[in-house]
Coordinates of C-alpha atoms and ligand atoms in Angstrom, one line a residue:
M120 CA 43.2 -31.2 22.2
S121 CA 46.0 -29.2 20.5
L122 CA 47.3 -29.2 16.9
I123 CA 51.1 -29.7 17.1
V124 CA 53.7 -29.4 14.3
Q125 CA 56.9 -31.1 15.1
K126 CA 60.2 -31.4 13.2
Y127 CA 62.8 -34.0 13.6
G128 CA 66.2 -33.3 12.0
G129 CA 68.7 -35.7 10.3
T130 CA 70.5 -36.9 13.3
S131 CA 67.2 -37.6 15.1
V132 CA 66.2 -39.9 12.3
G133 CA 69.7 -41.1 11.5
T134 CA 69.3 -44.8 12.1
A135 CA 66.5 -47.3 12.2
E136 CA 66.7 -47.2 16.0
R137 CA 66.5 -43.4 16.0
I138 CA 63.4 -43.5 13.7
R139 CA 61.7 -45.9 16.2
N140 CA 62.6 -43.5 19.0
V141 CA 61.0 -40.6 17.0
A142 CA 58.0 -42.8 16.2
E143 CA 57.4 -43.5 19.9
R144 CA 57.7 -39.8 20.8
I145 CA 55.2 -38.9 18.1
L146 CA 52.8 -41.6 19.2
D147 CA 53.1 -40.4 22.8
Y148 CA 51.8 -37.0 21.8
H149 CA 49.1 -38.5 19.7
R150 CA 47.9 -40.8 22.5
Q151 CA 47.7 -37.7 24.8
G152 CA 45.0 -36.6 22.5
H153 CA 46.8 -34.2 20.2
Q154 CA 46.7 -34.0 16.5
V155 CA 50.3 -34.2 15.2
V156 CA 52.0 -33.3 11.9
A157 CA 55.6 -34.4 12.1
V158 CA 58.1 -33.0 9.5
V159 CA 61.2 -35.2 9.1
S160 CA 64.5 -34.6 7.4
A161 CA 66.6 -37.0 5.4
M162 CA 68.6 -39.4 7.5
A163 CA 71.9 -37.8 8.7
G164 CA 74.4 -37.7 5.8
V165 CA 72.0 -38.8 3.1
T166 CA 71.6 -35.3 1.4
N167 CA 75.4 -34.9 1.3
R168 CA 75.8 -38.4 -0.1
L169 CA 73.3 -37.6 -2.9
I170 CA 75.2 -34.5 -3.8
E171 CA 78.4 -36.5 -4.1
L172 CA 76.7 -39.1 -6.2
A173 CA 75.4 -36.4 -8.6
S174 CA 78.9 -35.1 -9.1
D175 CA 80.3 -38.7 -9.5
V176 CA 78.0 -39.4 -12.4
T177 CA 78.4 -36.0 -14.2
G178 CA 82.2 -35.8 -13.7
P179 CA 84.1 -32.6 -12.8
D180 CA 83.5 -30.8 -16.1
H181 CA 79.7 -30.9 -15.9
T182 CA 77.2 -29.7 -13.3
P183 CA 73.9 -31.5 -13.1
T184 CA 70.8 -29.4 -13.9
E185 CA 69.2 -28.0 -10.8
R186 CA 65.9 -29.5 -11.9
E187 CA 67.4 -33.0 -11.7
M188 CA 69.3 -32.1 -8.5
D189 CA 65.9 -31.4 -6.8
V190 CA 64.4 -34.6 -8.0
L191 CA 67.4 -36.4 -6.5
L192 CA 67.6 -34.5 -3.2
A193 CA 63.9 -34.8 -2.5
T194 CA 64.3 -38.6 -2.3
G195 CA 66.2 -38.3 1.0
E196 CA 63.1 -37.0 2.8
Q197 CA 60.8 -39.3 0.9
T198 CA 62.7 -42.3 2.3
T199 CA 62.3 -41.0 5.9
I200 CA 58.6 -40.2 5.8
A201 CA 57.8 -43.7 4.6
L202 CA 60.0 -45.3 7.3
T203 CA 58.7 -43.1 10.1
A204 CA 55.0 -43.8 9.1
M205 CA 55.8 -47.6 8.9
A206 CA 57.4 -47.5 12.3
I207 CA 54.4 -45.8 13.9
N208 CA 52.0 -48.2 12.2
A209 CA 54.0 -51.2 13.4
M210 CA 53.7 -49.8 17.0
G211 CA 49.9 -49.8 16.6
G212 CA 49.5 -46.1 15.6
K213 CA 47.9 -44.8 12.5
A214 CA 50.2 -42.7 10.3
V215 CA 50.3 -41.6 6.7
S216 CA 53.2 -40.0 4.9
L217 CA 52.9 -37.0 2.6
T218 CA 55.5 -35.5 0.2
G219 CA 55.7 -31.7 0.1
A220 CA 53.7 -31.7 -3.1
Q221 CA 51.0 -33.9 -1.7
A222 CA 50.8 -31.6 1.4
G223 CA 50.1 -28.6 -0.9
I224 CA 53.4 -26.8 -0.5
E225 CA 53.8 -24.7 -3.6
T226 CA 57.0 -22.8 -4.3
D227 CA 58.6 -20.6 -7.0
G228 CA 60.8 -22.3 -9.6
V229 CA 64.2 -21.4 -8.2
H230 CA 65.5 -25.0 -8.0
T231 CA 67.6 -25.9 -4.9
K232 CA 66.7 -22.8 -3.0
A233 CA 63.0 -22.3 -3.8
R234 CA 60.7 -20.0 -1.8
I235 CA 57.3 -21.1 -0.6
S236 CA 54.7 -19.1 -2.3
N237 CA 51.5 -20.8 -1.1
I238 CA 50.3 -23.7 1.1
T239 CA 47.0 -25.5 0.5
P240 CA 46.9 -27.9 3.4
S241 CA 43.5 -29.6 2.5
E242 CA 45.0 -33.1 2.4
V243 CA 46.8 -32.5 5.7
H244 CA 43.5 -31.5 7.3
R245 CA 41.7 -34.4 5.8
F246 CA 44.1 -37.0 7.1
L247 CA 44.2 -35.4 10.5
D248 CA 40.4 -35.3 10.7
E249 CA 40.4 -39.0 9.9
G250 CA 42.5 -39.6 13.1
N251 CA 45.9 -40.0 11.3
I252 CA 49.3 -38.8 12.3
V253 CA 50.7 -37.0 9.3
I254 CA 54.4 -37.5 8.5
L255 CA 55.5 -34.7 6.2
A256 CA 58.6 -34.6 4.1
G257 CA 60.7 -31.6 5.0
F258 CA 62.8 -29.4 2.6
Q259 CA 60.6 -29.9 -0.6
G260 CA 57.7 -28.5 -2.5
R261 CA 56.4 -28.3 -6.1
T262 CA 56.0 -25.5 -8.6
P263 CA 52.5 -24.6 -9.9
E264 CA 53.6 -26.6 -13.1
G265 CA 54.3 -29.7 -10.9
R266 CA 58.2 -29.6 -10.9
I267 CA 59.8 -30.9 -7.6
T268 CA 61.7 -28.2 -5.8
T269 CA 63.9 -28.0 -2.6
L270 CA 64.1 -25.2 -0.1
G271 CA 67.8 -24.8 0.5
R272 CA 70.0 -26.6 3.0
G273 CA 68.4 -27.0 6.4
G274 CA 65.0 -26.4 4.7
S275 CA 63.0 -28.9 6.8
D276 CA 63.0 -26.2 9.5
L277 CA 61.2 -24.0 7.0
T278 CA 58.7 -26.7 6.1
A279 CA 57.7 -27.0 9.8
I280 CA 57.4 -23.3 10.5
A281 CA 55.5 -22.6 7.3
M282 CA 53.1 -25.6 7.8
A283 CA 52.5 -24.5 11.4
A284 CA 51.5 -21.1 10.1
A285 CA 49.3 -22.5 7.3
I286 CA 47.3 -24.8 9.6
D287 CA 47.4 -22.3 12.5
A288 CA 49.0 -24.9 14.8
D289 CA 48.9 -24.4 18.6
L290 CA 52.5 -25.4 19.0
C291 CA 55.5 -25.8 16.8
Q292 CA 58.4 -27.9 18.1
I293 CA 61.8 -28.3 16.4
F294 CA 63.5 -31.4 17.8
T295 CA 67.2 -31.7 17.2
D296 CA 70.3 -33.3 18.7
V297 CA 71.0 -30.5 21.3
D298 CA 68.8 -29.3 24.1
G299 CA 68.0 -26.0 22.5
V300 CA 69.7 -22.8 21.3
Y301 CA 72.9 -22.2 23.2
T302 CA 75.0 -19.1 23.8
C303 CA 77.4 -20.6 21.3
D304 CA 77.8 -23.9 19.5
P305 CA 78.3 -26.3 22.4
R306 CA 80.7 -28.4 20.3
V307 CA 83.1 -25.5 20.2
V308 CA 82.4 -23.9 23.6
P309 CA 81.6 -26.7 26.0
V310 CA 80.6 -24.2 28.7
A311 CA 78.0 -22.6 26.5
K312 CA 74.6 -22.2 28.2
K313 CA 71.2 -23.2 26.9
L314 CA 68.9 -20.2 26.5
D315 CA 65.4 -20.3 27.9
E316 CA 64.2 -17.8 25.3
I317 CA 65.5 -15.8 22.4
S318 CA 63.9 -13.2 20.1
Y319 CA 63.4 -13.8 16.4
D320 CA 65.8 -11.0 15.5
E321 CA 68.6 -12.4 17.6
L322 CA 68.2 -16.0 16.3
L323 CA 67.9 -14.6 12.8
E324 CA 71.2 -12.8 13.1
M325 CA 72.8 -15.8 14.7
A326 CA 71.5 -18.2 12.1
S327 CA 72.6 -16.0 9.2
S328 CA 76.1 -15.7 10.7
G329 CA 76.8 -19.4 11.1
T330 CA 74.6 -20.8 13.9
K331 CA 73.3 -23.8 12.0
V332 CA 70.8 -24.9 14.7
M333 CA 68.0 -23.3 12.6
Q334 CA 67.9 -22.4 8.9
S335 CA 67.9 -18.6 8.8
R336 CA 65.0 -18.4 6.3
S337 CA 62.8 -20.4 8.6
V338 CA 63.4 -17.9 11.4
E339 CA 62.7 -15.0 9.0
F340 CA 59.4 -16.7 8.1
A341 CA 58.5 -17.3 11.8
K342 CA 59.1 -13.7 12.5
K343 CA 57.0 -12.5 9.6
F344 CA 54.0 -14.7 10.5
G345 CA 54.5 -14.6 14.3
V346 CA 55.0 -18.3 14.6
R347 CA 56.4 -19.0 18.1
F348 CA 58.4 -22.2 18.3
E349 CA 60.5 -24.2 20.6
V350 CA 63.9 -25.8 19.9
R351 CA 64.5 -28.9 22.0
S352 CA 66.1 -32.4 22.0
S353 CA 64.6 -35.5 20.5
L354 CA 66.7 -37.6 22.9
N355 CA 65.4 -36.4 26.3
D356 CA 62.5 -34.4 27.8
N357 CA 64.5 -31.3 28.9
P358 CA 62.8 -28.0 28.4
G359 CA 64.1 -26.3 25.2
T360 CA 64.4 -22.7 24.0
L361 CA 61.4 -20.6 23.2
V362 CA 61.8 -18.4 20.1
R363 CA 59.4 -15.5 20.1
E364 CA 59.0 -11.7 19.6
E365 CA 61.2 -9.6 21.8
T366 CA 60.1 -8.5 25.3
M367 CA 61.3 -5.6 27.4
S368 CA 63.3 -7.9 29.7
M369 CA 65.2 -9.3 26.8
E370 CA 66.9 -5.9 26.2
S371 CA 68.6 -6.0 29.6
V372 CA 70.9 -8.8 28.2
V373 CA 73.6 -7.1 26.1
I374 CA 75.0 -10.2 24.3
R375 CA 72.7 -13.2 23.8
G376 CA 75.1 -15.4 21.8
V377 CA 78.3 -15.8 19.8
S378 CA 78.2 -17.3 16.3
L379 CA 81.0 -18.6 14.2
E380 CA 81.3 -19.6 10.6
R381 CA 84.2 -21.4 9.0
D382 CA 85.1 -22.0 5.4
Q383 CA 85.1 -18.3 4.4
A384 CA 87.3 -16.6 1.8
K385 CA 88.3 -13.1 1.0
V386 CA 88.9 -11.3 -2.3
T387 CA 90.7 -7.9 -2.4
I388 CA 90.8 -5.8 -5.5
T389 CA 93.6 -3.3 -5.0
G390 CA 94.3 0.0 -6.8
V391 CA 90.8 0.8 -8.1
G392 CA 89.7 4.3 -8.9
D393 CA 87.5 6.1 -6.3
H394 CA 84.8 7.2 -8.6
P395 CA 81.2 6.2 -9.5
G396 CA 80.7 2.9 -11.2
T397 CA 83.7 1.0 -9.8
A398 CA 81.8 -1.0 -7.2
S399 CA 79.1 -2.0 -9.7
K400 CA 81.8 -3.1 -12.2
I401 CA 83.1 -5.5 -9.6
F402 CA 80.0 -6.8 -8.0
G403 CA 77.9 -7.0 -11.1
P404 CA 79.8 -9.9 -12.6
V405 CA 80.1 -11.6 -9.2
A406 CA 76.3 -11.5 -8.8
G407 CA 76.0 -12.7 -12.4
A408 CA 78.0 -15.8 -11.5
N409 CA 75.4 -16.5 -8.7
V410 CA 78.0 -16.0 -6.0
I411 CA 76.6 -14.7 -2.7
I412 CA 78.9 -12.2 -1.1
D413 CA 78.9 -11.2 2.6
M414 CA 81.0 -8.5 4.1
I415 CA 82.2 -5.7 1.9
V416 CA 84.9 -3.2 3.0
Q417 CA 86.1 -0.2 0.9
N418 CA 89.0 1.9 2.3
V419 CA 88.7 5.6 2.4
S420 CA 90.9 7.0 -0.4
K421 CA 93.1 10.1 0.0
T422 CA 94.8 9.8 -3.4
G423 CA 91.8 8.8 -5.6
I424 CA 92.8 5.2 -5.5
T425 CA 91.4 2.6 -3.1
D426 CA 91.0 -1.1 -2.3
I427 CA 87.8 -3.1 -2.0
S428 CA 87.6 -6.4 -0.1
F429 CA 84.7 -8.8 0.3
T430 CA 84.1 -12.2 1.9
L431 CA 82.3 -15.1 0.5
N432 CA 82.0 -18.9 1.0
K433 CA 85.2 -20.7 0.2
A434 CA 83.3 -23.0 -2.2
D435 CA 82.5 -20.0 -4.4
L436 CA 86.0 -18.5 -4.5
A437 CA 87.0 -20.1 -7.9
K438 CA 83.7 -19.0 -9.5
A439 CA 84.2 -15.4 -8.2
E440 CA 87.8 -15.3 -9.5
T441 CA 86.7 -16.5 -12.9
A442 CA 84.0 -13.9 -13.1
L443 CA 86.4 -11.0 -12.0
K444 CA 89.4 -11.8 -14.2
P445 CA 88.0 -10.2 -17.3
V446 CA 86.9 -7.1 -15.4
L447 CA 90.4 -6.2 -13.9
A448 CA 91.8 -4.8 -17.1
E449 CA 88.7 -2.6 -17.5
L450 CA 89.2 -1.2 -14.0
G451 CA 92.7 0.0 -14.7
E452 CA 96.3 -1.1 -15.5
S453 CA 97.5 -1.2 -11.9
V454 CA 94.5 -3.1 -10.6
T455 CA 95.2 -6.5 -9.0
M456 CA 93.2 -9.2 -7.3
E457 CA 94.2 -11.1 -4.2
A458 CA 92.2 -14.1 -3.1
E459 CA 92.7 -16.1 0.1
D460 CA 90.8 -18.8 2.0
G461 CA 91.4 -20.1 5.5
I462 CA 89.2 -17.4 7.0
A463 CA 86.4 -17.6 9.6
K464 CA 83.7 -15.2 10.9
L465 CA 83.0 -14.5 14.5
S466 CA 79.9 -12.5 15.6
V467 CA 78.4 -11.4 18.8
V468 CA 74.6 -10.8 18.8
G469 CA 72.2 -9.2 21.2
I470 CA 69.3 -6.8 21.1
G471 CA 70.6 -5.1 24.3
M472 CA 73.5 -3.8 22.1
R473 CA 71.1 -1.1 20.8
S474 CA 71.2 0.7 24.2
H475 CA 74.7 -0.3 25.4
A476 CA 77.9 1.4 24.4
G477 CA 81.3 -0.2 24.4
V478 CA 80.5 -3.7 23.1
A479 CA 82.8 -3.4 20.1
A480 CA 85.6 -2.1 22.2
Q481 CA 85.3 -5.0 24.7
M482 CA 85.2 -7.5 21.8
F483 CA 88.3 -6.1 20.2
E484 CA 90.2 -5.9 23.5
T485 CA 89.4 -9.5 24.2
L486 CA 90.6 -10.7 20.8
S487 CA 93.8 -8.7 21.2
A488 CA 94.5 -10.2 24.7
A489 CA 93.9 -13.6 23.1
G490 CA 96.5 -12.8 20.4
V491 CA 93.9 -13.0 17.6
N492 CA 94.3 -10.6 14.7
I493 CA 91.1 -9.0 13.3
Q494 CA 91.0 -8.8 9.5
M495 CA 87.7 -7.1 8.7
I496 CA 84.9 -5.7 10.8
S497 CA 81.2 -5.1 10.1
T498 CA 78.3 -4.1 12.3
S499 CA 74.5 -4.0 12.4
E500 CA 72.2 -2.7 15.0
I501 CA 72.4 -5.9 17.0
K502 CA 75.5 -7.7 15.7
I503 CA 79.3 -7.1 15.5
T504 CA 81.2 -9.4 13.1
V505 CA 84.9 -9.8 12.6
T506 CA 86.9 -12.1 10.3
V507 CA 89.9 -13.9 11.7
S508 CA 92.2 -16.6 10.6
E509 CA 90.3 -19.9 10.6
D510 CA 92.9 -21.7 12.8
Q511 CA 92.2 -19.2 15.5
I512 CA 88.4 -19.2 15.4
E513 CA 87.9 -21.6 18.4
T514 CA 90.3 -19.6 20.6
A515 CA 88.5 -16.4 19.5
A516 CA 85.0 -17.8 20.2
Q517 CA 86.0 -19.1 23.6
A518 CA 87.6 -15.9 24.6
V519 CA 84.8 -13.7 23.5
H520 CA 82.1 -16.0 25.0
D521 CA 84.0 -15.8 28.3
A522 CA 84.5 -12.1 28.2
F523 CA 80.8 -11.4 27.9
G524 CA 80.0 -13.7 30.8
L525 CA 78.0 -16.1 28.8
A526 CA 79.4 -19.4 30.3
K527 CA 77.1 -21.5 32.5
A528 CA 77.7 -21.1 36.2
Ligands
ADP689 P1 69.1 -31.1 12.7 O1 69.7 -32.2 11.9 O2 68.3 -31.5 13.8 O3 68.5 -30.1 11.8 P2 71.5 -29.4 12.8 O4 72.7 -30.2 12.7 O5 71.0 -28.6 11.6 O6 70.3 -30.4 13.4 O7 71.6 -28.4 14.1 C1 72.0 -28.8 15.3 C2 73.4 -28.5 15.6 O8 73.7 -27.1 15.5 C3 74.0 -28.9 16.9 O9 74.4 -30.3 16.9 C4 75.1 -27.9 17.2 O10 76.4 -28.5 17.0 C5 74.9 -26.9 16.2 N1 74.9 -25.5 16.7 C6 75.7 -24.5 16.3 N2 75.5 -23.4 17.0 C7 74.6 -23.7 18.0 C8 74.0 -23.0 19.1 N3 74.3 -21.7 19.3 N4 73.1 -23.7 19.8 C9 72.8 -25.0 19.6 N5 73.3 -25.7 18.6 C10 74.2 -25.1 17.8
LIG690 N1 68.0 -32.8 4.2 C1 68.2 -31.4 4.0 C2 69.6 -31.0 4.3 O1 70.4 -31.8 4.7 C3 67.2 -30.6 4.7 C4 67.2 -30.6 6.2 O2 67.9 -31.5 6.8 O3 66.6 -29.7 6.8 O4 70.0 -29.8 4.1
MG691 MG1 69.2 -28.4 10.6

């Protein structure tokens, strides 16, 4: 008998029929003699609809408090746990639903992107020991004072990984609407290949550069606590992708995958002085406005004057501009700000890059041959990222995927 944690994402529980499909699959595992904790997401589209509803009632001039946002968003998953448990019970199984709070998931108080601080899974164990299947609400927890919190978009992945670590599960399975982790989003690159395995570091870099198949914080957590997990389909029985610590043989592959992220924007501050304090004057107010920035590029200055550019999510552009306007005058008379959206990010990721030269050159040559202009470049030990015009991102991704020989045979 094994103890298994499974997670079913929004599309997998998107309709009553899909919930019944998930209920059957969970029951199958249970009838094989396993103990099962199944984490479920809100039904597809529900979280987005709740966010829209919130702005409909507050109007454009007000933002709802994040405390109330979390009370609202947590209802999406609460609906699915009840429906899934009901479906299993109707099929003759024995299931109980638990909210994040009931399952002992404690978080800090940073509403809408809370971090898990502790898990006390005594109720989970009690229900499992009584022979129940436990259906657990993803994406949510509670603060020590009892306030409801949520774990950031895609946070049900984190619930599953963290619960697997807390109850020392034998197996953690993330069921989704594709067969596993592919060399690139199969919706953009149809010839993308499913990977049999991938290291935590590679998936972490891919997830944090736009590969939405796993929430990046969940991969970070899995790495930290050594939780191996598989990503596989809820719609068939094909073998999925095993995510684990890296092995020697993984290094022989130079590029594991290609990530893309749309809806990016770029801000350039031109004509700033090249002296201590400039960057902090720019980035302090941006951070103060709670805007997360991504790539930063500062030109080398020959004349004591330079430009600083950074990228951010398009949705945060207006907030960043508002925060920076008052700073411009302080930075100097000739300082200007240019903002543009319509930008996307393309990254190639692979641990083999550490020991192989020429990856960047090959990527740039490929983009040039495809007629794609590179706007900004940044690198880490196992990743190279460029920004390009958003309308060229699919061409760019397909060309780079092809050039590194990632397509399926
Ligand atoms: P869930 O609702 O199960 O959490 P998500 O929508 O969050 O599912 O993630 C699955 C989606 O991730 C797929 O439908 C796919 O389009 C997208 N995706 C993006 N990049 C990749 C990739 N490299 N491999 C697999 N799926 C990817
Ligand atoms: N329902 C949440 C979201 O849409 C959490 C999740 O699906 O993992 O982001
Ligand atoms: Mg997801």
